[in-house]
Structures are given as structure tokens and as C-alpha cells.
Amino acid sequence: MAAIRDKSVWITGASSGIGCALALRLVSQNNFVIVSSRNADALRQLQQSAPTRIRVLECDVTQDEAMDAVGHRLAGLTDNLDLVVACAGTCEYDDGLQLDAASYRRVFDANFFGVVNSLRAALPLLAGSRAPVFAAVGSLSSVVGFPRAEAYGASKAALGYFLDSVRADVSRLPLRVVHIRPGFIDTPLTRANDFQMPLLMTAEEAAERIEHGLLRGRRVIDFPLRLSWPLRFLGFFDALWLRYCAPRLTRIRSLRKS
């Protein structure tokens, strides 16, 4: 079976969830993997699984000034990067349209600006690869507007446009830009959800889908298909979503604050 092998890889958000599962998968296939997150203890525990092929680079992708130095720290660990997967992210729901700007900024800092910072740090080393790939984890929630997901969905939608624009800017260069849009994945973040999550997948299953999508050269990696196809259909016909689906999901019954 085809697999990603013998590559130099950087994964952010690697202390848990998709990032951790992807790191373990790629390390098992003889890749050199640099893992990053704010949780140094979890990263060191991950490194113990393959001490010679995993390197720890602790960083907070939301800190703009600190991320300016990450590129130099990366260069101290590898001469080039063949693959970068930006997995770091967070989720905060807006219950009752509170429109708390601080909450929205936290979500955008992680899900959008964190990816911008990661690409900025990685670009010089991606330039040293013959076939570099930069991938970022978005969400199928950006396809249609979900209740309570104003901050989260908007940050992922902004990420999608950002990746499209970067792809246009590097269209004459070998850099491949990939948008990963999973559905519900069993991670520490989603375990806090207080609603049913259809077609829930494990992080290991998600890592497998991501690798297969990368190997097939896909620009957008959506999964599971049984969720992405209906959402994409409703995205084209958003009136159907807003008339029949959204009213069943929303918890808001009045604009008056309780």
C-alpha cells in the first residue's frame, strides 16, 4: 500500500487528536517528524514512541512575535520541510448570540492566524523541498452556517479563502496547498460537545484519510463522504438548509436576553 515515506514533516497541534495520530502514523513509515504544541509534556511523551525520528518544538501558534523565531528553531532541526500540516485549533460556541468579541478573537487566533503564523515560519524550509506541501485542517462546518458556530465556522471559512489565495499566489511554484476538512472526530476538543455528532470518526481514521488524500494529490480533502456530500449539496442550495435544517438545530427562540 502506498504511504508517505522518508519525508521531513512539521505538525502543529500534535499533542493530541488528529495531529498526534498523524504524527504517530508518519513516524511509523520512516518519516522525520517535528511536533509542536503548547503542551510540552504531551510532546515529550509522544517523542518517546520514536526518539530518533521525532523532535519536539514547543510553540504557541497564536503568539505572533514568538512565532517569528520559530523559523530559525525549525532550521536548527532540519535542512528542509517536505510537508507541513497545521492541525492546531480550538472551538468556542456562541450560546444565545452573546457575540463576545474576546471569544471570537481567541478562536480566530488559533484557527486562522495560527495557520498564517505557521506558514510564515515554514516557507523558507518548504522552499528547500522538490515537492513541498502545506496542509491546514479546516472543518466541514464551514460549508454551511451551523447554529452556535458563528466564531468557529467563520474562522474555518476564512481559512479556506486564505488557502485558496495562497494557492493562487504560488500557482507557478511547486508548493502544493491542501485544505483538510474533516467532519466530527473523536478528540479532547469534541468530547466537550453537548450534542450528537453523526458519523464520528477516530483520530486514527482521520489520519489515514488525510494521508491517502495527500498521496492522491488532492487540493481539498473532505471526509467522511457521507457527511461532506450532503453538506456540500446544501451549501449550493443554502435556502434549503436555512428553511428545513437550521430551525431544527438552533436553540434560540427570542432575541431578548434571558
Short mmCIF file of C-alpha atoms in Angstrom, two decimals:
data_model
loop_
_atom_site.label_atom_id
_atom_site.label_comp_id
_atom_site.label_asym_id
_atom_site.label_seq_id
_atom_site.Cartn_x
_atom_site.Cartn_y
_atom_site.Cartn_z
CA MET A 1 0.00 0.00 0.00
CA ALA A 2 1.30 3.46 -0.90
CA ALA A 3 2.44 5.58 2.02
CA ILE A 4 4.25 8.82 2.77
CA ARG A 5 7.85 7.80 3.49
CA ASP A 6 11.26 9.34 4.09
CA LYS A 7 9.97 12.91 4.35
CA SER A 8 10.74 15.76 6.70
CA VAL A 9 7.46 16.83 8.34
CA TRP A 10 6.28 19.51 10.76
CA ILE A 11 2.93 19.07 12.52
CA THR A 12 1.38 21.72 14.76
CA GLY A 13 -1.28 20.81 17.31
CA ALA A 14 0.47 17.45 17.69
CA SER A 15 -0.08 16.91 21.41
CA SER A 16 -3.49 15.28 20.89
CA GLY A 17 -6.23 14.49 18.40
CA ILE A 18 -5.58 14.46 14.66
CA GLY A 19 -2.11 15.98 14.98
CA CYS A 20 -0.92 13.30 17.40
CA ALA A 21 -2.45 10.45 15.38
CA LEU A 22 -0.93 11.76 12.15
CA ALA A 23 2.49 12.14 13.77
CA LEU A 24 2.44 8.55 15.01
CA ARG A 25 1.32 7.28 11.61
CA LEU A 26 4.02 9.14 9.70
CA VAL A 27 6.76 8.23 12.15
CA SER A 28 5.91 4.55 11.74
CA GLN A 29 6.62 4.97 8.00
CA ASN A 30 10.18 6.24 8.49
CA ASN A 31 9.45 9.95 8.27
CA PHE A 32 11.28 12.54 10.36
CA VAL A 33 8.58 14.44 12.24
CA ILE A 34 8.83 17.69 14.18
CA VAL A 35 5.91 18.02 16.58
CA SER A 36 4.64 21.28 18.05
CA SER A 37 2.03 22.50 20.52
CA ARG A 38 1.86 24.38 23.81
CA ASN A 39 1.81 21.12 25.80
CA ALA A 40 5.48 20.24 26.17
CA ASP A 41 4.81 17.26 28.45
CA ALA A 42 2.50 15.62 25.91
CA LEU A 43 5.01 16.24 23.12
CA ARG A 44 7.84 14.63 25.09
CA GLN A 45 5.65 11.64 25.81
CA LEU A 46 4.93 11.40 22.08
CA GLN A 47 8.65 11.61 21.35
CA GLN A 48 9.29 8.55 23.50
CA SER A 49 7.48 6.43 20.91
CA ALA A 50 10.25 7.12 18.38
CA PRO A 51 13.12 9.10 19.95
CA THR A 52 15.30 9.13 16.83
CA ARG A 53 12.58 10.23 14.40
CA ILE A 54 10.59 12.74 16.47
CA ARG A 55 11.81 16.16 17.53
CA VAL A 56 9.89 18.46 19.85
CA LEU A 57 9.42 22.14 19.03
CA GLU A 58 7.23 23.71 21.68
CA CYS A 59 5.43 26.82 20.43
CA ASP A 60 2.14 28.69 20.60
CA VAL A 61 0.99 29.45 17.06
CA THR A 62 -1.25 32.27 18.31
CA GLN A 63 1.71 34.34 19.52
CA ASP A 64 2.78 36.41 16.52
CA GLU A 65 6.11 37.72 17.84
CA ALA A 66 7.18 34.40 19.32
CA MET A 67 6.39 32.67 16.03
CA ASP A 68 8.84 34.98 14.27
CA ALA A 69 11.64 32.98 15.89
CA VAL A 70 10.16 29.55 15.17
CA GLY A 71 11.51 29.51 11.62
CA HIS A 72 15.07 29.73 12.99
CA ARG A 73 14.32 27.00 15.51
CA LEU A 74 12.96 24.80 12.74
CA ALA A 75 16.11 25.38 10.71
CA GLY A 76 18.10 24.09 13.67
CA LEU A 77 16.23 20.78 13.44
CA THR A 78 16.08 20.17 9.67
CA ASP A 79 17.50 21.49 6.40
CA ASN A 80 14.14 21.44 4.65
CA LEU A 81 10.47 20.57 5.10
CA ASP A 82 8.63 18.37 2.63
CA LEU A 83 5.28 18.51 4.43
CA VAL A 84 3.68 20.84 6.96
CA VAL A 85 0.30 20.03 8.50
CA ALA A 86 -1.24 22.82 10.57
CA CYS A 87 -3.55 20.99 13.00
CA ALA A 88 -3.61 23.43 15.92
CA GLY A 89 -7.06 24.82 16.60
CA THR A 90 -9.82 25.43 19.10
CA CYS A 91 -13.59 25.78 19.33
CA GLU A 92 -15.87 28.07 21.35
CA TYR A 93 -19.61 28.17 20.76
CA ASP A 94 -21.72 31.31 20.88
CA ASP A 95 -24.72 30.35 23.00
CA GLY A 96 -27.64 32.75 22.57
CA LEU A 97 -25.81 35.17 20.26
CA GLN A 98 -23.79 36.74 23.05
CA LEU A 99 -21.35 37.99 20.38
CA ASP A 100 -18.46 38.11 22.82
CA ALA A 101 -15.66 39.64 20.75
CA ALA A 102 -12.95 38.21 23.03
CA SER A 103 -14.22 34.69 22.38
CA TYR A 104 -14.25 35.29 18.62
CA ARG A 105 -10.68 36.63 18.74
CA ARG A 106 -9.45 33.57 20.65
CA VAL A 107 -10.97 31.27 18.04
CA PHE A 108 -9.58 33.25 15.11
CA ASP A 109 -6.15 33.48 16.75
CA ALA A 110 -5.90 29.69 16.86
CA ASN A 111 -7.80 28.61 13.75
CA PHE A 112 -6.84 31.36 11.32
CA PHE A 113 -3.91 33.46 12.47
CA GLY A 114 -2.21 30.36 13.86
CA VAL A 115 -2.12 28.92 10.34
CA VAL A 116 -0.81 32.21 8.92
CA ASN A 117 1.98 32.19 11.52
CA SER A 118 2.80 28.54 10.81
CA LEU A 119 3.10 29.11 7.07
CA ARG A 120 5.30 32.15 7.63
CA ALA A 121 7.66 30.11 9.80
CA ALA A 122 7.73 27.16 7.41
CA LEU A 123 8.05 28.86 4.00
CA PRO A 124 11.87 29.15 3.87
CA LEU A 125 12.27 25.44 4.64
CA LEU A 126 9.46 24.39 2.28
CA ALA A 127 11.39 26.20 -0.46
CA GLY A 128 14.18 23.66 0.02
CA SER A 129 11.99 20.70 -0.96
CA ARG A 130 11.43 19.48 -4.51
CA ALA A 131 7.71 18.90 -3.94
CA PRO A 132 6.67 20.79 -0.81
CA VAL A 133 3.17 20.52 0.65
CA PHE A 134 1.47 22.85 3.11
CA ALA A 135 -1.80 21.50 4.53
CA ALA A 136 -4.13 23.01 7.10
CA VAL A 137 -7.05 21.48 8.98
CA GLY A 138 -10.32 23.29 8.45
CA SER A 139 -13.78 21.84 9.00
CA LEU A 140 -16.88 20.74 7.12
CA SER A 141 -18.70 23.21 9.38
CA SER A 142 -17.51 25.98 7.06
CA VAL A 143 -19.66 24.65 4.21
CA VAL A 144 -22.96 25.78 5.74
CA GLY A 145 -23.84 28.03 8.69
CA PHE A 146 -24.39 25.98 11.84
CA PRO A 147 -26.18 27.37 14.90
CA ARG A 148 -23.83 28.41 17.72
CA ALA A 149 -20.81 28.08 15.39
CA GLU A 150 -20.53 31.73 14.37
CA ALA A 151 -16.94 32.07 15.61
CA TYR A 152 -15.71 28.57 14.82
CA GLY A 153 -17.31 28.25 11.39
CA ALA A 154 -16.29 31.76 10.36
CA SER A 155 -12.67 31.11 11.33
CA LYS A 156 -12.64 27.93 9.25
CA ALA A 157 -14.31 29.67 6.31
CA ALA A 158 -11.70 32.42 6.46
CA LEU A 159 -9.02 29.72 6.50
CA GLY A 160 -10.46 28.24 3.30
CA TYR A 161 -10.30 31.57 1.48
CA PHE A 162 -6.77 32.16 2.77
CA LEU A 163 -5.60 28.79 1.42
CA ASP A 164 -7.27 29.46 -1.94
CA SER A 165 -5.45 32.80 -2.20
CA VAL A 166 -2.09 31.29 -1.23
CA ARG A 167 -2.68 28.56 -3.82
CA ALA A 168 -3.26 31.24 -6.45
CA ASP A 169 -0.14 33.15 -5.43
CA VAL A 170 2.12 30.07 -5.69
CA SER A 171 0.48 28.66 -8.83
CA ARG A 172 3.77 28.93 -10.74
CA LEU A 173 5.75 27.31 -7.94
CA PRO A 174 5.98 23.66 -6.82
CA LEU A 175 4.33 24.33 -3.44
CA ARG A 176 1.05 22.41 -3.11
CA VAL A 177 -1.56 23.88 -0.76
CA VAL A 178 -4.11 21.49 0.74
CA HIS A 179 -7.31 22.21 2.66
CA ILE A 180 -8.32 19.37 5.01
CA ARG A 181 -12.00 19.46 6.02
CA PRO A 182 -12.95 16.71 8.46
CA GLY A 183 -16.33 16.10 10.00
CA PHE A 184 -16.67 15.07 13.64
CA ILE A 185 -13.50 13.49 15.03
CA ASP A 186 -13.21 11.96 18.48
CA THR A 187 -10.69 14.30 20.17
CA PRO A 188 -10.39 16.00 23.57
CA LEU A 189 -11.94 19.09 21.96
CA THR A 190 -15.05 17.39 20.57
CA ARG A 191 -15.64 15.35 23.73
CA ALA A 192 -16.85 18.57 25.31
CA ASN A 193 -19.68 18.87 22.76
CA ASP A 194 -23.17 18.59 24.22
CA PHE A 195 -24.90 17.36 21.06
CA GLN A 196 -24.93 14.27 18.87
CA MET A 197 -22.08 14.04 16.38
CA PRO A 198 -23.08 11.99 13.34
CA LEU A 199 -20.53 9.72 11.67
CA LEU A 200 -17.99 10.30 14.43
CA MET A 201 -14.53 9.06 13.44
CA THR A 202 -11.43 8.26 15.47
CA ALA A 203 -8.32 10.42 15.15
CA GLU A 204 -6.50 7.42 13.69
CA GLU A 205 -9.14 7.05 10.97
CA ALA A 206 -8.82 10.76 10.22
CA ALA A 207 -5.02 10.47 9.94
CA GLU A 208 -5.44 7.63 7.45
CA ARG A 209 -7.87 9.67 5.33
CA ILE A 210 -5.50 12.63 5.37
CA GLU A 211 -2.52 10.56 4.25
CA HIS A 212 -4.50 8.96 1.43
CA GLY A 213 -5.73 12.37 0.28
CA LEU A 214 -2.20 13.76 0.28
CA LEU A 215 -0.90 10.80 -1.68
CA ARG A 216 -3.64 11.25 -4.30
CA GLY A 217 -2.68 14.89 -4.77
CA ARG A 218 -5.99 16.30 -3.66
CA ARG A 219 -6.42 20.03 -3.22
CA VAL A 220 -9.30 19.57 -0.75
CA ILE A 221 -9.56 16.50 1.50
CA ASP A 222 -13.14 16.11 2.77
CA PHE A 223 -14.25 13.23 4.98
CA PRO A 224 -16.35 11.34 5.73
CA LEU A 225 -18.00 11.49 2.33
CA ARG A 226 -21.39 10.52 3.76
CA LEU A 227 -21.33 13.83 5.63
CA SER A 228 -19.45 16.04 3.17
CA TRP A 229 -21.66 15.30 0.15
CA PRO A 230 -24.97 16.31 1.82
CA LEU A 231 -23.38 19.42 3.32
CA ARG A 232 -21.85 20.45 0.02
CA PHE A 233 -25.20 19.94 -1.70
CA LEU A 234 -26.92 22.09 0.93
CA GLY A 235 -24.12 24.64 0.56
CA PHE A 236 -25.15 25.09 -3.08
CA PHE A 237 -28.80 25.38 -2.09
CA ASP A 238 -28.49 27.24 1.20
CA ALA A 239 -32.18 28.19 1.20
CA LEU A 240 -33.00 24.52 1.86
CA TRP A 241 -30.56 24.44 4.76
CA LEU A 242 -31.94 27.61 6.32
CA ARG A 243 -35.58 26.63 5.85
CA TYR A 244 -35.55 22.97 6.87
CA CYS A 245 -32.34 22.06 8.74
CA ALA A 246 -31.20 25.10 10.71
CA PRO A 247 -34.56 25.65 12.52
CA ARG A 248 -34.28 22.13 13.95
CA LEU A 249 -30.78 22.78 15.29
CA THR A 250 -30.95 26.30 16.70
CA ARG A 251 -31.58 26.84 20.41
CA ILE A 252 -32.57 30.48 20.06
CA ARG A 253 -36.28 31.27 20.35
CA SER A 254 -36.10 35.01 21.05
CA LEU A 255 -33.71 37.92 20.58
CA ARG A 256 -34.44 39.08 24.12
CA LYS A 257 -31.67 38.25 26.59
CA SER A 258 -32.79 35.95 29.37
#
